[in-house]
Amino acid sequence: MGKTLIFGATGNLGGLTAALLHESAPDALRVSTSREAGLSRLAKRFPQAEAVVCDWNVEESVVAALDGVSRLLVVPPDMVTDENVVTPNIINAARKAGTVEQVVRMLGMPPGFTLDQAPPAYVRTRCGAGLHVVAKHHLDASGLPVTYVNVPAWIMFNLALFVASDVKPRRRISMPADTDSARMWVSERDIAAAFARVLSDPVPDHIGRELLLTSPERHSYADVAALFSDVLGETVPYVDHDRALRASMGEAFDTMRTYLRCERGTYDDVPHDPAITELLGRPQETLRDYITEHQGTFR
């Protein structure tokens, strides 16, 4: 069997997944970064793995990174990924490599959602479903052995990104009301553990599958505020305000707000699926668990 390649291993989900695979099979792991400066970080964190630079916007760079690779994980960052360039490059490079047995691709979209259904403004944000719906369109037509790991939920690290700057100094959750929705939440550690499981299981076990990682609970912004109040032992109200979102997103604020408005309600009919606990072999992390463990970030 060839190497397992983790694209963007300096990122959050890629790095967590690589760490799990590095524990179990470090010699079979190849980790990539898009910048030379990232190589030293990868070498320090994954000393027994092979670290490479790969610019997936350049097909020849992807071809070189896939040399001898049998499995790969693709988790694209929001806003900066052009799936009409990146995904065709990966598809073409995988065909040229001739060794790829499994492409594991993260999605974050309602099952069955298609490019034709996505409003143009949604797609232009290059976020969430607006990003992944384009990639899936290409991958479905590619004939490659693909496993989709679909997370139609918010990842829990978004708490630190979106709300920490107001919870910590002002003891409030502030997000624009026109972006509110009763969302599922899944932790980054559970997602990484699911990726690692899929990449470690026999290849035929998951080819052609779309694994849904969901949660049995949903939380509006007011629900999240109530959890913070309970865990911190102080009243943390929800207020309709864009201060925290502006602070976290900077120049990308308008893009993110457009995405969140388009996303609102899109996921309301997605049912909970037990796939995550079946993959993990344990209960999944709840939003209360996460806030409790990371409360130092918000105090």
Short mmCIF file of C-alpha atoms in Angstrom, two decimals:
data_model
loop_
_atom_site.label_atom_id
_atom_site.label_comp_id
_atom_site.label_asym_id
_atom_site.label_seq_id
_atom_site.Cartn_x
_atom_site.Cartn_y
_atom_site.Cartn_z
CA MET A 1 0.00 0.00 0.00
CA GLY A 2 1.19 3.51 -0.81
CA LYS A 3 1.27 6.69 1.21
CA THR A 4 -1.68 8.55 2.69
CA LEU A 5 -1.53 12.24 1.78
CA ILE A 6 -3.12 14.92 3.95
CA PHE A 7 -3.54 18.13 1.99
CA GLY A 8 -3.15 21.25 4.12
CA ALA A 9 -1.84 19.49 7.21
CA THR A 10 -1.01 22.84 8.83
CA GLY A 11 -4.75 23.50 9.03
CA ASN A 12 -7.05 22.56 11.86
CA LEU A 13 -8.87 19.47 10.59
CA GLY A 14 -5.99 18.32 8.41
CA GLY A 15 -3.54 18.68 11.27
CA LEU A 16 -5.73 16.83 13.77
CA THR A 17 -6.25 13.98 11.30
CA ALA A 18 -2.55 13.79 10.47
CA ALA A 19 -1.75 13.64 14.20
CA LEU A 20 -3.97 10.59 14.62
CA LEU A 21 -2.46 8.83 11.59
CA HIS A 22 1.04 9.78 12.73
CA GLU A 23 0.42 7.85 15.95
CA SER A 24 -0.69 4.69 14.16
CA ALA A 25 1.28 4.58 10.89
CA PRO A 26 3.79 7.47 10.64
CA ASP A 27 5.89 5.88 7.90
CA ALA A 28 2.87 5.73 5.61
CA LEU A 29 1.97 9.38 6.10
CA ARG A 30 2.73 12.28 3.77
CA VAL A 31 1.70 15.76 4.89
CA SER A 32 1.57 18.81 2.68
CA THR A 33 1.59 22.57 3.01
CA SER A 34 1.09 25.19 0.33
CA ARG A 35 4.04 27.29 1.59
CA GLU A 36 7.71 26.55 2.11
CA ALA A 37 7.44 28.23 5.50
CA GLY A 38 5.05 25.52 6.60
CA LEU A 39 7.55 22.70 6.11
CA SER A 40 9.37 23.33 9.37
CA ARG A 41 6.07 23.29 11.27
CA LEU A 42 5.12 19.99 9.70
CA ALA A 43 8.53 18.45 10.34
CA LYS A 44 8.34 19.44 13.99
CA ARG A 45 4.80 18.16 14.51
CA PHE A 46 5.10 15.01 12.39
CA PRO A 47 8.79 14.02 12.59
CA GLN A 48 8.33 10.51 11.22
CA ALA A 49 6.15 11.53 8.29
CA GLU A 50 7.18 12.88 4.89
CA ALA A 51 6.49 16.60 4.50
CA VAL A 52 6.08 18.21 1.07
CA VAL A 53 5.05 21.51 -0.46
CA CYS A 54 2.04 21.32 -2.74
CA ASP A 55 0.22 24.19 -4.42
CA TRP A 56 -3.01 22.58 -5.48
CA ASN A 57 -3.72 25.51 -7.77
CA VAL A 58 -0.96 24.08 -10.01
CA GLU A 59 -1.64 20.65 -11.49
CA GLU A 60 2.04 19.70 -11.80
CA SER A 61 2.50 20.39 -8.09
CA VAL A 62 -0.38 18.06 -7.23
CA VAL A 63 1.01 15.36 -9.54
CA ALA A 64 4.33 15.47 -7.68
CA ALA A 65 2.61 15.34 -4.28
CA LEU A 66 0.58 12.28 -5.34
CA ASP A 67 3.58 10.25 -6.41
CA GLY A 68 3.17 6.86 -4.72
CA VAL A 69 0.02 7.96 -2.87
CA SER A 70 -2.87 5.53 -2.49
CA ARG A 71 -5.15 7.61 -0.27
CA LEU A 72 -5.69 11.33 0.14
CA LEU A 73 -7.74 13.65 2.32
CA VAL A 74 -9.08 16.90 0.88
CA VAL A 75 -10.36 19.57 3.31
CA PRO A 76 -10.46 22.94 1.51
CA PRO A 77 -10.32 26.25 3.39
CA ASP A 78 -13.26 28.59 2.95
CA MET A 79 -13.12 31.76 0.84
CA VAL A 80 -9.71 31.13 -0.74
CA THR A 81 -10.38 27.91 -2.66
CA ASP A 82 -11.50 27.99 -6.28
CA GLU A 83 -13.02 24.54 -6.69
CA ASN A 84 -13.21 24.96 -10.45
CA VAL A 85 -9.40 24.96 -10.39
CA VAL A 86 -8.44 22.87 -7.36
CA THR A 87 -10.76 19.90 -7.78
CA PRO A 88 -10.03 19.36 -11.51
CA ASN A 89 -6.31 19.58 -10.67
CA ILE A 90 -6.70 16.85 -8.04
CA ILE A 91 -8.78 14.71 -10.39
CA ASN A 92 -6.28 15.03 -13.25
CA ALA A 93 -3.30 14.44 -10.97
CA ALA A 94 -4.90 11.35 -9.46
CA ARG A 95 -5.45 9.91 -12.92
CA LYS A 96 -1.85 10.63 -13.88
CA ALA A 97 -0.49 9.13 -10.64
CA GLY A 98 -2.33 5.88 -11.29
CA THR A 99 -1.95 4.74 -7.68
CA VAL A 100 -4.87 6.48 -5.97
CA GLU A 101 -7.30 4.01 -4.41
CA GLN A 102 -9.36 6.42 -2.35
CA VAL A 103 -10.11 10.15 -2.30
CA VAL A 104 -11.65 11.22 1.01
CA ARG A 105 -13.35 14.54 0.54
CA MET A 106 -14.95 16.67 3.22
CA LEU A 107 -18.31 18.25 2.44
CA GLY A 108 -20.49 20.59 4.47
CA MET A 109 -23.86 20.60 2.70
CA PRO A 110 -27.34 19.13 2.88
CA PRO A 111 -27.40 15.63 1.33
CA GLY A 112 -28.63 15.81 -2.23
CA PHE A 113 -27.92 19.53 -2.56
CA THR A 114 -26.75 20.26 -6.11
CA LEU A 115 -25.01 23.05 -7.94
CA ASP A 116 -28.26 23.82 -9.79
CA GLN A 117 -30.01 24.44 -6.46
CA ALA A 118 -27.33 26.74 -5.06
CA PRO A 119 -28.01 30.48 -5.43
CA PRO A 120 -25.17 32.24 -7.31
CA ALA A 121 -24.48 34.48 -4.30
CA TYR A 122 -24.02 31.36 -2.18
CA VAL A 123 -21.50 29.87 -4.61
CA ARG A 124 -19.60 33.15 -4.96
CA THR A 125 -18.79 33.19 -1.24
CA ARG A 126 -16.70 30.00 -1.62
CA CYS A 127 -17.86 28.98 1.86
CA GLY A 128 -19.50 25.81 3.16
CA ALA A 129 -22.07 24.37 0.81
CA GLY A 130 -21.36 27.17 -1.64
CA LEU A 131 -17.85 25.74 -1.92
CA HIS A 132 -18.47 22.01 -1.63
CA VAL A 133 -21.34 21.81 -4.07
CA VAL A 134 -18.92 22.80 -6.84
CA ALA A 135 -16.33 20.19 -5.84
CA LYS A 136 -18.90 17.41 -5.59
CA HIS A 137 -20.17 18.26 -9.06
CA HIS A 138 -16.66 17.63 -10.44
CA LEU A 139 -15.90 14.57 -8.30
CA ASP A 140 -19.19 12.84 -9.08
CA ALA A 141 -18.35 13.05 -12.77
CA SER A 142 -14.71 12.00 -12.36
CA GLY A 143 -15.12 8.26 -11.88
CA LEU A 144 -12.51 8.35 -9.08
CA PRO A 145 -12.96 6.16 -5.98
CA VAL A 146 -14.40 8.82 -3.67
CA THR A 147 -15.63 8.73 -0.07
CA TYR A 148 -17.50 11.82 1.05
CA VAL A 149 -17.48 12.75 4.71
CA ASN A 150 -20.29 15.27 4.90
CA VAL A 151 -20.64 17.54 7.95
CA PRO A 152 -23.86 19.54 7.45
CA ALA A 153 -23.25 21.31 10.74
CA TRP A 154 -21.15 24.02 12.33
CA ILE A 155 -17.76 22.90 13.57
CA MET A 156 -17.25 23.73 17.24
CA PHE A 157 -14.05 25.73 16.69
CA ASN A 158 -16.37 28.39 15.23
CA LEU A 159 -17.20 29.32 18.83
CA ALA A 160 -13.71 30.73 19.29
CA LEU A 161 -13.80 32.38 15.86
CA PHE A 162 -17.22 34.00 16.03
CA VAL A 163 -18.18 34.59 19.67
CA ALA A 164 -15.14 34.51 21.97
CA SER A 165 -14.31 38.18 21.40
CA ASP A 166 -17.66 39.21 22.94
CA VAL A 167 -18.18 36.44 25.48
CA LYS A 168 -14.86 37.04 27.20
CA PRO A 169 -14.96 40.83 27.80
CA ARG A 170 -18.71 41.52 27.62
CA ARG A 171 -20.36 38.23 28.62
CA ARG A 172 -22.68 38.09 25.64
CA ILE A 173 -23.18 36.19 22.41
CA SER A 174 -23.46 38.71 19.60
CA MET A 175 -24.27 37.59 16.08
CA PRO A 176 -26.56 39.17 13.46
CA ALA A 177 -30.13 37.87 13.86
CA ASP A 178 -30.53 37.49 10.10
CA THR A 179 -27.90 34.71 10.24
CA ASP A 180 -29.53 32.76 13.09
CA SER A 181 -30.72 29.18 12.69
CA ALA A 182 -31.15 26.04 14.75
CA ARG A 183 -27.88 24.41 13.75
CA MET A 184 -26.25 21.10 14.45
CA TRP A 185 -22.75 21.27 15.95
CA VAL A 186 -19.94 18.70 15.55
CA SER A 187 -16.50 18.94 17.16
CA GLU A 188 -13.32 19.14 15.14
CA ARG A 189 -11.82 16.25 17.10
CA ASP A 190 -14.72 13.98 16.21
CA ILE A 191 -14.46 14.96 12.54
CA ALA A 192 -10.72 14.25 12.53
CA ALA A 193 -11.26 10.91 14.25
CA ALA A 194 -13.84 10.00 11.59
CA PHE A 195 -11.41 10.97 8.82
CA ALA A 196 -8.68 8.86 10.42
CA ARG A 197 -11.01 5.89 10.74
CA VAL A 198 -12.07 6.08 7.09
CA LEU A 199 -8.43 6.40 5.97
CA SER A 200 -7.41 3.42 8.12
CA ASP A 201 -10.22 1.01 7.31
CA PRO A 202 -9.90 -1.32 4.30
CA VAL A 203 -10.34 0.76 1.15
CA PRO A 204 -13.50 -1.01 -0.11
CA ASP A 205 -15.36 -0.34 3.15
CA HIS A 206 -16.22 3.24 2.32
CA ILE A 207 -15.76 3.76 -1.42
CA GLY A 208 -18.84 5.33 -2.97
CA ARG A 209 -20.33 6.27 0.41
CA GLU A 210 -21.41 9.63 1.75
CA LEU A 211 -21.00 9.51 5.52
CA LEU A 212 -23.06 12.10 7.38
CA LEU A 213 -21.60 13.53 10.58
CA THR A 214 -24.42 15.24 12.43
CA SER A 215 -25.62 15.79 16.01
CA PRO A 216 -28.91 14.88 17.71
CA GLU A 217 -29.22 18.40 19.15
CA ARG A 218 -29.67 21.73 17.41
CA HIS A 219 -28.82 25.14 18.85
CA SER A 220 -29.88 28.65 17.91
CA TYR A 221 -27.73 31.57 19.05
CA ALA A 222 -29.99 31.94 22.10
CA ASP A 223 -29.50 28.25 22.87
CA VAL A 224 -25.72 28.67 22.66
CA ALA A 225 -25.95 31.66 25.00
CA ALA A 226 -27.95 29.58 27.48
CA LEU A 227 -25.25 26.91 27.43
CA PHE A 228 -22.56 29.50 28.09
CA SER A 229 -24.62 30.91 30.97
CA ASP A 230 -24.94 27.48 32.51
CA VAL A 231 -21.30 26.46 32.08
CA LEU A 232 -19.77 29.79 33.12
CA GLY A 233 -22.23 30.32 35.94
CA GLU A 234 -22.99 33.84 34.73
CA THR A 235 -25.72 35.32 32.59
CA VAL A 236 -24.59 35.36 28.95
CA PRO A 237 -27.42 36.79 26.81
CA TYR A 238 -27.73 36.66 23.06
CA VAL A 239 -27.87 40.05 21.34
CA ASP A 240 -28.46 40.94 17.71
CA HIS A 241 -25.17 42.62 16.88
CA ASP A 242 -22.40 42.19 14.30
CA ARG A 243 -19.47 43.38 16.45
CA ALA A 244 -17.90 39.94 17.07
CA LEU A 245 -18.39 38.80 13.49
CA ARG A 246 -16.81 41.98 12.15
CA ALA A 247 -13.89 41.61 14.55
CA SER A 248 -13.21 38.01 13.56
CA MET A 249 -13.71 38.34 9.80
CA GLY A 250 -12.19 41.76 9.07
CA GLU A 251 -12.35 42.52 5.34
CA ALA A 252 -14.16 39.20 4.76
CA PHE A 253 -17.13 40.27 6.91
CA ASP A 254 -19.49 41.01 4.00
CA THR A 255 -18.67 37.69 2.33
CA MET A 256 -19.23 35.74 5.53
CA ARG A 257 -22.49 37.51 6.31
CA THR A 258 -23.74 36.81 2.79
CA TYR A 259 -22.86 33.15 3.25
CA LEU A 260 -24.55 32.91 6.65
CA ARG A 261 -27.69 34.54 5.29
CA CYS A 262 -27.79 32.09 2.38
CA GLU A 263 -27.10 29.19 4.72
CA ARG A 264 -29.91 30.10 7.11
CA GLY A 265 -32.59 27.43 6.96
CA THR A 266 -30.81 25.39 4.28
CA TYR A 267 -29.96 22.64 6.74
CA ASP A 268 -33.24 22.58 8.68
CA ASP A 269 -34.45 19.32 7.17
CA VAL A 270 -31.18 17.39 7.54
CA PRO A 271 -31.89 14.46 9.91
CA HIS A 272 -29.49 13.20 12.53
CA ASP A 273 -27.50 10.20 11.31
CA PRO A 274 -25.77 7.70 13.64
CA ALA A 275 -22.74 7.35 11.33
CA ILE A 276 -20.49 9.42 13.57
CA THR A 277 -20.91 7.23 16.65
CA GLU A 278 -20.59 4.12 14.52
CA LEU A 279 -17.30 5.38 13.09
CA LEU A 280 -15.94 6.56 16.44
CA GLY A 281 -17.15 3.61 18.51
CA ARG A 282 -18.04 6.06 21.29
CA PRO A 283 -20.47 8.90 22.01
CA GLN A 284 -19.80 12.10 20.11
CA GLU A 285 -18.80 15.32 21.83
CA THR A 286 -21.68 17.62 22.68
CA LEU A 287 -21.63 21.40 22.50
CA ARG A 288 -21.91 21.52 26.30
CA ASP A 289 -18.89 19.19 26.58
CA TYR A 290 -16.92 21.44 24.27
CA ILE A 291 -17.76 24.70 26.03
CA THR A 292 -16.99 23.10 29.40
CA GLU A 293 -13.58 21.85 28.28
CA HIS A 294 -12.62 25.11 26.56
CA GLN A 295 -14.20 27.53 29.02
CA GLY A 296 -10.79 29.09 29.67
CA THR A 297 -10.99 30.51 26.15
CA PHE A 298 -14.16 32.38 27.09
CA ARG A 299 -13.57 33.45 30.71
#
